[in-house]
Short mmCIF file of C-alpha atoms and ligand atoms in Angstrom, two decimals:
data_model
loop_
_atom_site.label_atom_id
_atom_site.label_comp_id
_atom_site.label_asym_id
_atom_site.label_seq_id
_atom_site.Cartn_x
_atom_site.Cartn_y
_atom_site.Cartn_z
CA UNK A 1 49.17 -9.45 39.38
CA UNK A 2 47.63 -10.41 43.10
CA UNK A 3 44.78 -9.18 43.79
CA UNK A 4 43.66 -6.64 46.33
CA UNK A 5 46.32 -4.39 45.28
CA UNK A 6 47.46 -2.73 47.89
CA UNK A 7 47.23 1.00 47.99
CA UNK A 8 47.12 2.30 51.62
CA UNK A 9 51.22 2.69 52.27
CA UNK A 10 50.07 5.86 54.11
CA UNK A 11 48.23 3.32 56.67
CA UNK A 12 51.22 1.21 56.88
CA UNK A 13 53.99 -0.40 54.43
CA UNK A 14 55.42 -3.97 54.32
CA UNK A 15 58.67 -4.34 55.80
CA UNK A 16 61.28 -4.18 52.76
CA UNK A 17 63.52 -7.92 52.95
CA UNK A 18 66.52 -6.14 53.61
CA UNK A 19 65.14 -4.44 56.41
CA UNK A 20 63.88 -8.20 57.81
CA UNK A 21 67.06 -9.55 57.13
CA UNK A 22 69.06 -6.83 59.26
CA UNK A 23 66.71 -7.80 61.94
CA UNK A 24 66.35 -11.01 62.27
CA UNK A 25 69.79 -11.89 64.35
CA UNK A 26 68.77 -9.60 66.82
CA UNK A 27 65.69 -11.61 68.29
CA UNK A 28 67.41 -15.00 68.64
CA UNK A 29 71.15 -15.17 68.55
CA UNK A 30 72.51 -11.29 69.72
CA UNK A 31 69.27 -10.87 72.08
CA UNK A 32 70.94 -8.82 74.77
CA UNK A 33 70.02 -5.84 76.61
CA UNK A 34 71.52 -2.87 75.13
CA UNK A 35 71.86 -1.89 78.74
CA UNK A 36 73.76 -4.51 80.02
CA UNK A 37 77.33 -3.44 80.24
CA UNK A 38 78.92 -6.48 81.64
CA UNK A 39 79.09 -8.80 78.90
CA UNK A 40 79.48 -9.37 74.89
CA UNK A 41 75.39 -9.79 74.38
CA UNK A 42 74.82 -6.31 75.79
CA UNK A 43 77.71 -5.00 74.35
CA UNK A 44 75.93 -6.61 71.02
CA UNK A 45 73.11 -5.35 70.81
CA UNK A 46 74.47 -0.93 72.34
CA UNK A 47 76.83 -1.06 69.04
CA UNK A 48 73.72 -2.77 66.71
CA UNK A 49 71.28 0.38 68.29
CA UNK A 50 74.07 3.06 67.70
CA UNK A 51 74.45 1.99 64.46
CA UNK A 52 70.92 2.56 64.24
CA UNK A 53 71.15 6.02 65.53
CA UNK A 54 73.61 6.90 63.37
CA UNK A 55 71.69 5.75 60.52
CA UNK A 56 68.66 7.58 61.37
CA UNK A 57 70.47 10.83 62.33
CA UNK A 58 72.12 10.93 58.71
CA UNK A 59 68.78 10.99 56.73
CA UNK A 60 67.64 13.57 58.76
CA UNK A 61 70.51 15.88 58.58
CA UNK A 62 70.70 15.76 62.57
CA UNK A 63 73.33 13.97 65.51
CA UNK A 64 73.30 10.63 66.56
CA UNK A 65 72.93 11.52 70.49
CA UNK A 66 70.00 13.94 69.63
CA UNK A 67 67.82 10.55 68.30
CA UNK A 68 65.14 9.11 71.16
CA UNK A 69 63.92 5.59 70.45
CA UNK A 70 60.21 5.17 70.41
CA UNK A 71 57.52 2.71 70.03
CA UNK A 72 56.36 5.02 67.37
CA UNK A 73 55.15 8.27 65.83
CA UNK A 74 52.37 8.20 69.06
CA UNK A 75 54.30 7.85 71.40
CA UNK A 76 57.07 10.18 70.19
CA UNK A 77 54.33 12.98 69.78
CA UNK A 78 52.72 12.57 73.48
CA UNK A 79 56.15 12.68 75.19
CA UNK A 80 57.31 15.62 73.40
CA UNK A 81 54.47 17.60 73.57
CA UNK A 82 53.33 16.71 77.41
CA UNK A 83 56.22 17.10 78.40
CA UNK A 84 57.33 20.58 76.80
CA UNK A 85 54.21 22.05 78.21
CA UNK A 86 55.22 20.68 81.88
CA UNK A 87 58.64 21.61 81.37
CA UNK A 88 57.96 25.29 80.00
CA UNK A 89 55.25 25.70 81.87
CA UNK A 90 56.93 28.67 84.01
CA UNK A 91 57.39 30.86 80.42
CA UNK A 92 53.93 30.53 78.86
CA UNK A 93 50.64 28.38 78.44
CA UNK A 94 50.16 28.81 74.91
CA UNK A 95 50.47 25.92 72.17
CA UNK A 96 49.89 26.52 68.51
CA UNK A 97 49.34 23.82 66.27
CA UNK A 98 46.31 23.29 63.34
CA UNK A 99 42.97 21.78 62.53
CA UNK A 100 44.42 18.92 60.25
CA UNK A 101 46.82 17.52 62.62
CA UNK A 102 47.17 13.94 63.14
CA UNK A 103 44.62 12.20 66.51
CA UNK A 104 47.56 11.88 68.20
CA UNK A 105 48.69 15.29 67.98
CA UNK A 106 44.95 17.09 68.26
CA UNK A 107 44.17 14.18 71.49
CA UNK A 108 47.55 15.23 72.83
CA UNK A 109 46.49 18.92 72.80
CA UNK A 110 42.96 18.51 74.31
CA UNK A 111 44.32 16.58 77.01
CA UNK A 112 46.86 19.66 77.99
CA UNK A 113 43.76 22.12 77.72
CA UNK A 114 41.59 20.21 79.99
CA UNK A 115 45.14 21.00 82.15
CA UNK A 116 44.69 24.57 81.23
CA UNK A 117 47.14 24.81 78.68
CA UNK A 118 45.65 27.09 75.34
CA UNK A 119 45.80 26.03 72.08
CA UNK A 120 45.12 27.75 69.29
CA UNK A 121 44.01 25.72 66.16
CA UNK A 122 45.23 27.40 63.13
CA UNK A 123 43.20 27.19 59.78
CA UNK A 124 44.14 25.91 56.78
CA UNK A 125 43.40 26.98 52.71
CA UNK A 126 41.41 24.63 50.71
CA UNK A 127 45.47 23.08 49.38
CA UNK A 128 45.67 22.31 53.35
CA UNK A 129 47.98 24.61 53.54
CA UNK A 130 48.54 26.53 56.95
CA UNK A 131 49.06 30.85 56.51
CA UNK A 132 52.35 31.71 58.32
CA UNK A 133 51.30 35.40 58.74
CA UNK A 134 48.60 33.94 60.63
CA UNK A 135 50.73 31.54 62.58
CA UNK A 136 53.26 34.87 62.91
CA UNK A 137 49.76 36.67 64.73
CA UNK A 138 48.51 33.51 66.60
CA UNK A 139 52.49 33.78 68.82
CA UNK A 140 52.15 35.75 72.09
CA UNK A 141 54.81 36.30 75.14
CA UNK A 142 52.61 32.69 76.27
CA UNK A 143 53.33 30.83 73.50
CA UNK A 144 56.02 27.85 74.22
CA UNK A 145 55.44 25.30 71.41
CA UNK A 146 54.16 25.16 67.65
CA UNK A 147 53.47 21.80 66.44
CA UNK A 148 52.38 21.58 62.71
CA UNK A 149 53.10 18.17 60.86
CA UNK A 150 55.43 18.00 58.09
CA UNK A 151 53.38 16.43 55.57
CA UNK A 152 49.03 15.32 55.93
CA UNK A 153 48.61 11.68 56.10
CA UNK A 154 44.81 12.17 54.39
CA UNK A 155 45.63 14.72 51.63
CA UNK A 156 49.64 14.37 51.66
CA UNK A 157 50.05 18.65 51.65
CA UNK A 158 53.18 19.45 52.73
CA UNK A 159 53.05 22.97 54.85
CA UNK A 160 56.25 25.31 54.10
CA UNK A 161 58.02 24.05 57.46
CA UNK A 162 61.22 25.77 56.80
CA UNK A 163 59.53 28.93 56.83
CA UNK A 164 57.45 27.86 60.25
CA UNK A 165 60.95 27.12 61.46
CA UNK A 166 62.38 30.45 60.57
CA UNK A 167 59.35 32.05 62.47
CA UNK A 168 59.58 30.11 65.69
CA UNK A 169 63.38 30.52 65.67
CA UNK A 170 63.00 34.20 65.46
CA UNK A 171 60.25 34.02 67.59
CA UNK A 172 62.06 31.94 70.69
CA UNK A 173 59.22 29.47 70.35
CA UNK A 174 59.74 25.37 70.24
CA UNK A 175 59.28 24.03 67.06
CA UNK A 176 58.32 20.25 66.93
CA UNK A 177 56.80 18.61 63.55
CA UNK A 178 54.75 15.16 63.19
CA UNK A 179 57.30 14.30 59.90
CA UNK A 180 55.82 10.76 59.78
CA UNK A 181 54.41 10.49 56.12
CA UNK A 182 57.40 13.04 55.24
CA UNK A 183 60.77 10.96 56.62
CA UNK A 184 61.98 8.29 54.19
CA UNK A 185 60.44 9.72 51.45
CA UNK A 186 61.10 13.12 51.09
CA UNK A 187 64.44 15.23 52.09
CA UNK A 188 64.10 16.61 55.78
CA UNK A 189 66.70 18.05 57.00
CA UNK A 190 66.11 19.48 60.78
CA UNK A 191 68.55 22.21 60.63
CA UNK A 192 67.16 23.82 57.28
CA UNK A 193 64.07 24.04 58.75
CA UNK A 194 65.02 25.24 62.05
CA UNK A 195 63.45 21.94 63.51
CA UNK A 196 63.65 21.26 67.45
CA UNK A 197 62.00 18.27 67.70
CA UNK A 198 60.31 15.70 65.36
CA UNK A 199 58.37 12.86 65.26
CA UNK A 200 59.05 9.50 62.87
CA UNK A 201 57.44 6.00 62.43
CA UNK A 202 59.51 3.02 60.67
CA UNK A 203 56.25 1.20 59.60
CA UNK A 204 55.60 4.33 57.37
CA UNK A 205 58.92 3.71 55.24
CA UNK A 206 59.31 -0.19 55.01
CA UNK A 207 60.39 -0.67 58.88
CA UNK A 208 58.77 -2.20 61.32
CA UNK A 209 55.51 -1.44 63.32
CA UNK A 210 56.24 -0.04 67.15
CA UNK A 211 59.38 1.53 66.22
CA UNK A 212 60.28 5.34 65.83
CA UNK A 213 62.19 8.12 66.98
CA UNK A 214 62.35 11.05 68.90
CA UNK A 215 64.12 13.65 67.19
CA UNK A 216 65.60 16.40 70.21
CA UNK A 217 67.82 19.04 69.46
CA UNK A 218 70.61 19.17 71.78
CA UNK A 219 72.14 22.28 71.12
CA UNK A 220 71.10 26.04 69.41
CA UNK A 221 68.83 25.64 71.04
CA UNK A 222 69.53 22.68 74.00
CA UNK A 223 65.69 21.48 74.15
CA UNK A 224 64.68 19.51 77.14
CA UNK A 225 61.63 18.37 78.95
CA UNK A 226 60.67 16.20 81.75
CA UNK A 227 60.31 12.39 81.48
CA UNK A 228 56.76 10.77 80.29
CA UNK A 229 57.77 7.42 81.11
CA UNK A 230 59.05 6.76 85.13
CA UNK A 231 61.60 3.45 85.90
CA UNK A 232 64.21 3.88 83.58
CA UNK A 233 67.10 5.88 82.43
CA UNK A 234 66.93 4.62 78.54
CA UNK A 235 67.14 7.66 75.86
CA UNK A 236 69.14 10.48 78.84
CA UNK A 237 66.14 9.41 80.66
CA UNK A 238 63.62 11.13 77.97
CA UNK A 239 62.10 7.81 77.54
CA UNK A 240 62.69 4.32 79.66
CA UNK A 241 62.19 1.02 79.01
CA UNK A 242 64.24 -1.68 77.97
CA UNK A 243 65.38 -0.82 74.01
CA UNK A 244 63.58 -2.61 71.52
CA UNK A 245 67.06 -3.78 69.24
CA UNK A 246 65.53 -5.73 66.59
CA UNK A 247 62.98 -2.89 66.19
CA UNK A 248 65.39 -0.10 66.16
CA UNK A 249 67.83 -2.15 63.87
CA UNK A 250 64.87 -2.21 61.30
CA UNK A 251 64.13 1.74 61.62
CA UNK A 252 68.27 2.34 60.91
CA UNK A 253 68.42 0.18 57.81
CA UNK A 254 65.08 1.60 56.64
CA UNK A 255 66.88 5.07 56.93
CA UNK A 256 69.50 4.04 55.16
CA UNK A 257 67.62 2.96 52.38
CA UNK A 258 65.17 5.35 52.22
CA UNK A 259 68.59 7.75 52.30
CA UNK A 260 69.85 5.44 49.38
CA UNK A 261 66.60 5.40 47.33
CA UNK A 262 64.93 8.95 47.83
CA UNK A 263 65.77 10.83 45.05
CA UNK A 264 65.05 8.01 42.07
CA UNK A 265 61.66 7.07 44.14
CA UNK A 266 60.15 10.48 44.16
CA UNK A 267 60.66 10.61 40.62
CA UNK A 268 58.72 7.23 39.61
CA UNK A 269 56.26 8.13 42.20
CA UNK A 270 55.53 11.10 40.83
CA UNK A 271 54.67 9.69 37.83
CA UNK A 272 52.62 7.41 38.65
CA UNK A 273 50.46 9.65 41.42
CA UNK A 274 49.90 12.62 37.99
CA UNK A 275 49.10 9.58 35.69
CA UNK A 276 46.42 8.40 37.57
CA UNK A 277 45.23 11.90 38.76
CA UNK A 278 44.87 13.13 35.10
CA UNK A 279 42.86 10.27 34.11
CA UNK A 280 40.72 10.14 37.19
CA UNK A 281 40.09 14.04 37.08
CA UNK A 282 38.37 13.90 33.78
CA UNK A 283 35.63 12.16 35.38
CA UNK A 284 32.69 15.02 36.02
CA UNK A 285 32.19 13.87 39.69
CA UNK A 286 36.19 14.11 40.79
CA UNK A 287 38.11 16.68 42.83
CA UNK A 288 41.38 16.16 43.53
CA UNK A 289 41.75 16.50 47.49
CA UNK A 290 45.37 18.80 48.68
CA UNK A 291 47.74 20.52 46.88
CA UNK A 292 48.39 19.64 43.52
CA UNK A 293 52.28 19.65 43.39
CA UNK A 294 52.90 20.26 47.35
CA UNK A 295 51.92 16.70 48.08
CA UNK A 296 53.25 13.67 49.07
CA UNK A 297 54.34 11.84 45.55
CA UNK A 298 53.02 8.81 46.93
CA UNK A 299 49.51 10.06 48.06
CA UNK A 300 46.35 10.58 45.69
CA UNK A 301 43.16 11.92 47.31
CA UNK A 302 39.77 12.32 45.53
CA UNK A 303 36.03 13.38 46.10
CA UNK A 304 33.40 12.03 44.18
CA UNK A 305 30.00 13.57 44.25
CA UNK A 306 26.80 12.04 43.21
CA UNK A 307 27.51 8.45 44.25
CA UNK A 308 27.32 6.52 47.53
CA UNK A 309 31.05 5.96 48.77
CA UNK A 310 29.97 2.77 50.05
CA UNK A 311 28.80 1.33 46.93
CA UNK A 312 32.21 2.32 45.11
CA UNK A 313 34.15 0.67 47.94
CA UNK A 314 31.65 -2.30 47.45
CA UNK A 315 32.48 -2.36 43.79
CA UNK A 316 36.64 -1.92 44.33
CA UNK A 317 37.14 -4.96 46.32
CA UNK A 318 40.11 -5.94 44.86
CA UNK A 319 41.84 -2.32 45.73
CA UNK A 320 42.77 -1.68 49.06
CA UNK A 321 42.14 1.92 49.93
CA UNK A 322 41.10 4.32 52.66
CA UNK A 323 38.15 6.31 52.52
CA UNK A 324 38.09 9.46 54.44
CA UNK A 325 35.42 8.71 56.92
CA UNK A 326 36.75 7.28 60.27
CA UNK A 327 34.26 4.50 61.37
CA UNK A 328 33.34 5.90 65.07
CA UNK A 329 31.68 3.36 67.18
CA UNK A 330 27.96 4.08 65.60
CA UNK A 331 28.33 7.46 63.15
CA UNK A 332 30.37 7.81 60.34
CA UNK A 333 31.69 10.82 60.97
CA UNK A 334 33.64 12.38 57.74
CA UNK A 335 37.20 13.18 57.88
CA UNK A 336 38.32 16.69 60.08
CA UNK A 337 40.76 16.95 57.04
CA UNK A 338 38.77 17.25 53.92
CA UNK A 339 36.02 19.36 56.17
CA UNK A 340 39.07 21.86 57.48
CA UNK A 341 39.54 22.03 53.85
CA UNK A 342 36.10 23.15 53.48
CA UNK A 343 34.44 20.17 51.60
CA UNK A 344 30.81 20.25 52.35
CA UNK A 345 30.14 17.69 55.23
CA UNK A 346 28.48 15.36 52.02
CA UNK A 347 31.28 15.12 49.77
CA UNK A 348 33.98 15.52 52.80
CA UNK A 349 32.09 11.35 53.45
CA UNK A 350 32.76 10.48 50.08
CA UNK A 351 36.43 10.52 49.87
CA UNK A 352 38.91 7.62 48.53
CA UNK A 353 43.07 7.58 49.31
CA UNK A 354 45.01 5.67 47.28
CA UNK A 355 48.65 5.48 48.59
CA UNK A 356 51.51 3.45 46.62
CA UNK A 357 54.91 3.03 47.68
CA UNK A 358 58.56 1.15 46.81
CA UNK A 359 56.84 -2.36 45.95
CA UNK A 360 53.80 -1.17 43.60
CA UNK A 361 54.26 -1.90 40.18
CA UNK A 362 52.96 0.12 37.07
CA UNK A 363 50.65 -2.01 36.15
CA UNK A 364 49.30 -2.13 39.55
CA UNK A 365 48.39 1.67 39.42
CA UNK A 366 47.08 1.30 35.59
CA UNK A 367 44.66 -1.54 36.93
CA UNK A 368 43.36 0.67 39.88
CA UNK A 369 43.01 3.85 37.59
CA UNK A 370 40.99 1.37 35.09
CA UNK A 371 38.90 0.05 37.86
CA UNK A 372 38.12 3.11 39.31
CA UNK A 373 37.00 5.26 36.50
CA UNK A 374 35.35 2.07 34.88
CA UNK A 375 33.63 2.08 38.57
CA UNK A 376 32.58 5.45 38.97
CA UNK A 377 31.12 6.23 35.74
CA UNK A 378 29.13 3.07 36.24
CA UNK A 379 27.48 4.34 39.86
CA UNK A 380 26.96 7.55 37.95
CA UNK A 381 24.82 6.94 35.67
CA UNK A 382 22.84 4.90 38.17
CA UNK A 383 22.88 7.58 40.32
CA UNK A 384 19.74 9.60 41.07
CA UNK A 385 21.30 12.94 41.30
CA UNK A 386 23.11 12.49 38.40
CA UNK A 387 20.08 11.82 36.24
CA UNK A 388 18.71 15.04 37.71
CA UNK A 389 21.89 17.03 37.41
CA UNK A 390 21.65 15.88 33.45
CA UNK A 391 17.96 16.86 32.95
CA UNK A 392 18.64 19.83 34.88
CA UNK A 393 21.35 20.96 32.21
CA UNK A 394 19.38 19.87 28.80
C1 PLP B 401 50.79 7.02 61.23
C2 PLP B 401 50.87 8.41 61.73
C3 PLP B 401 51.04 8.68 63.10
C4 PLP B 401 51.09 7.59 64.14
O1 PLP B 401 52.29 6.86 64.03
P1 PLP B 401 52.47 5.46 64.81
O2 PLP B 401 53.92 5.20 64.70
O3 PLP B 401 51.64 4.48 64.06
O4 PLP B 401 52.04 5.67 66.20
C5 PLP B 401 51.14 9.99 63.48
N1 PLP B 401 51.11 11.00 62.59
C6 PLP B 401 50.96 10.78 61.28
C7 PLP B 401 50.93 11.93 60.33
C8 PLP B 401 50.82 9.48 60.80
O5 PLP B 401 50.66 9.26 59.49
#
């Protein structure tokens, strides 16, 4: 076994080899333009790309011509969301979205209130989970957009977004979703759940990095909004700039796989995320972080109280992980996930993800379970509040 194991997919995942392989022609021998219409490298590199769209239409249930290239889940999010507001700006001011969003989607919205658009931040349960009667209140005659992500990149929840679909639908309200932990490993499907536009990252499913897509429905409703990026007509003008082939070739083929692979993945993933769970849980100082069966099968979040984070980490070395404190320039501040879920500011600091994916092995996630208890119980009974906590109960 090499050591660190890695176990942050949910940060990024190696490219799968036959997602490298489809790509590789495309930098050196068909190199064209997709927009050059004169000659056989252009004409190359259009039919590699719609092949691509195709690809990436089919796993998510939707048509080729209503797929946008992007460089990513980012930028896929700030176009869609800037430029909805400026488009529908005549019908309403009023954006709904909630507190566990993904930076780019809470940044997005902050920037568009400083512009005097309102937001309103719904709450979620301690699962993560967003209330649709409350998102059912929170719409007004104002309201033009609800954004809520598919699936939590911290906790891995997965909010009811067929039912958030239904309500905007019935509601005449935009509904766009930030599906990037959810595509390529579970089944979306954006006319079940009444989707209008969506956001997707290949890096997150064995593509490449700075390649995504734009999902825009084009009819039932016809969704438009003005153009982000000025100079070129790329993507119906919805977003310029000269296509990045080898990129997009990588997202297709990881569709297809992902479309290939879904159903027998879920199924060893979701044994190994309950294995290690259950034998991490039975240790006094654990809480299991999201929902416990409306989760991501790839995605394992834990609290531990009592012990310094930082030590742990210190001690796990050879596991690659997340913890759920962002390091701001001077403050670790703890994660506005686990405190929306209402983990005391304390514990909220002393979080650990451990994401797996395609290329972990079994033994990889018995090692890390091994490690980790064998870790924890060892800070524990160094720790000084534990030794309290004990005398306290004798
Ligand atoms: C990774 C991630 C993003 C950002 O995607 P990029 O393609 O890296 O820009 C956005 N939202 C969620 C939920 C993510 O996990």
């Amino acid at each position: 076994m090499k050591l660190p194991v890695y176990l942050d997919y949910n940060a990024t995942t190696p490219v799968d080899p036959r997602v490298l392989e489809e790509m590789i022609p495309y930098f050196c021998s068909a190199f064209g333009n997709a927009s050059s219409s004169n000659h056989k490298f252009g004409w190359e590199a259009e039919q590699a790309v719609a092949v691509a769209r195709k690809r990436t239409a089919d796993l998510i249930g939707a048509i080729p011509r209503d797929i946008v290239f992007t460089s990513g889940s980012t930028e896929a999010i700030n176009i869609s969301l800037k430029g909805i507001a400026e488009t529908y700006s005549e019908k309403g001011n009023h954006i709904i979205t909630c507190t566990t969003e993904h930076k780019a989607v809470l940044e997005t919205c902050k920037y568009l209130e400083d512009r005097g658009f309102e937001v309103t931040y719904l709450e979620v349960d301690g699962d993560g989970l967003i209330d649709t009667n409350e998102l059912e209140k929170a719409i007004t005659n104002k309201t033009i957009l609800v954004s809520i992500m598919l699936a939590n990149n911290e906790i891995g929840t997965i909010q009811p977004v067929e039912e958030i679909g239904k309500i905007c639908r019935e509601n005449s309200v935009l509904f766009h979703t930030d599906a990037t932990q959810a595509v390529g490993k579970i089944p979306v499907n954006v006319d079940e759940m009444n989707i209008d536009l969506m956001s997707i990252s290949a890096h997150k499913f064995y593509g490449p990095k700075g390649s995504g897509a734009l999902y825009v429905r084009g009819r039932n409703p016809r969704v438009t909004f003005s153009k982000q990026t000025h100079g070129g007509s790329q993507e119906k003008g919805l977003r310029g700039g000269t296509l990045n082939v080898p990129g997009i070739v990588g997202l297709g083929k990881a569709c297809e796989l992902s479309a290939e692979e879904m159903e027998n993945e879920i199924e060893l993933h979701v044994r190994k995320r309950d294995s290690l769970i259950e034998k991490v849980l039975q240790l006094e100082n654990a809480t299991l972080n999201g929902h416990p069966t409306k989760r991501l099968p790839n995605n394992i979040n834990f609290c531990f109280s009592m012990i310094d984070i930082n030590a742990l980490i210190g001690d796990l070395n050879d596991l690659a992980m997340s913890t759920g404190s962002a390091c701001t320039s001077a403050s670790m501040e703890p994660s506005h996930v686990l405190t929306a879920i209402g983990r005391p500011h304390e514990l909220a600091g002393s979080s650990l993800r451990l994401s797996f994916g395609r290329f972990t092995k079994e033994e990889e996630i018995d090692y890390a379970s091994e490690r980790l208890v064998t870790a924890v119980q060892r800070l524990l009974q160094e720790s000084p509040q534990s030794i309290i906590s004990k005398s306290k109960s004798n």
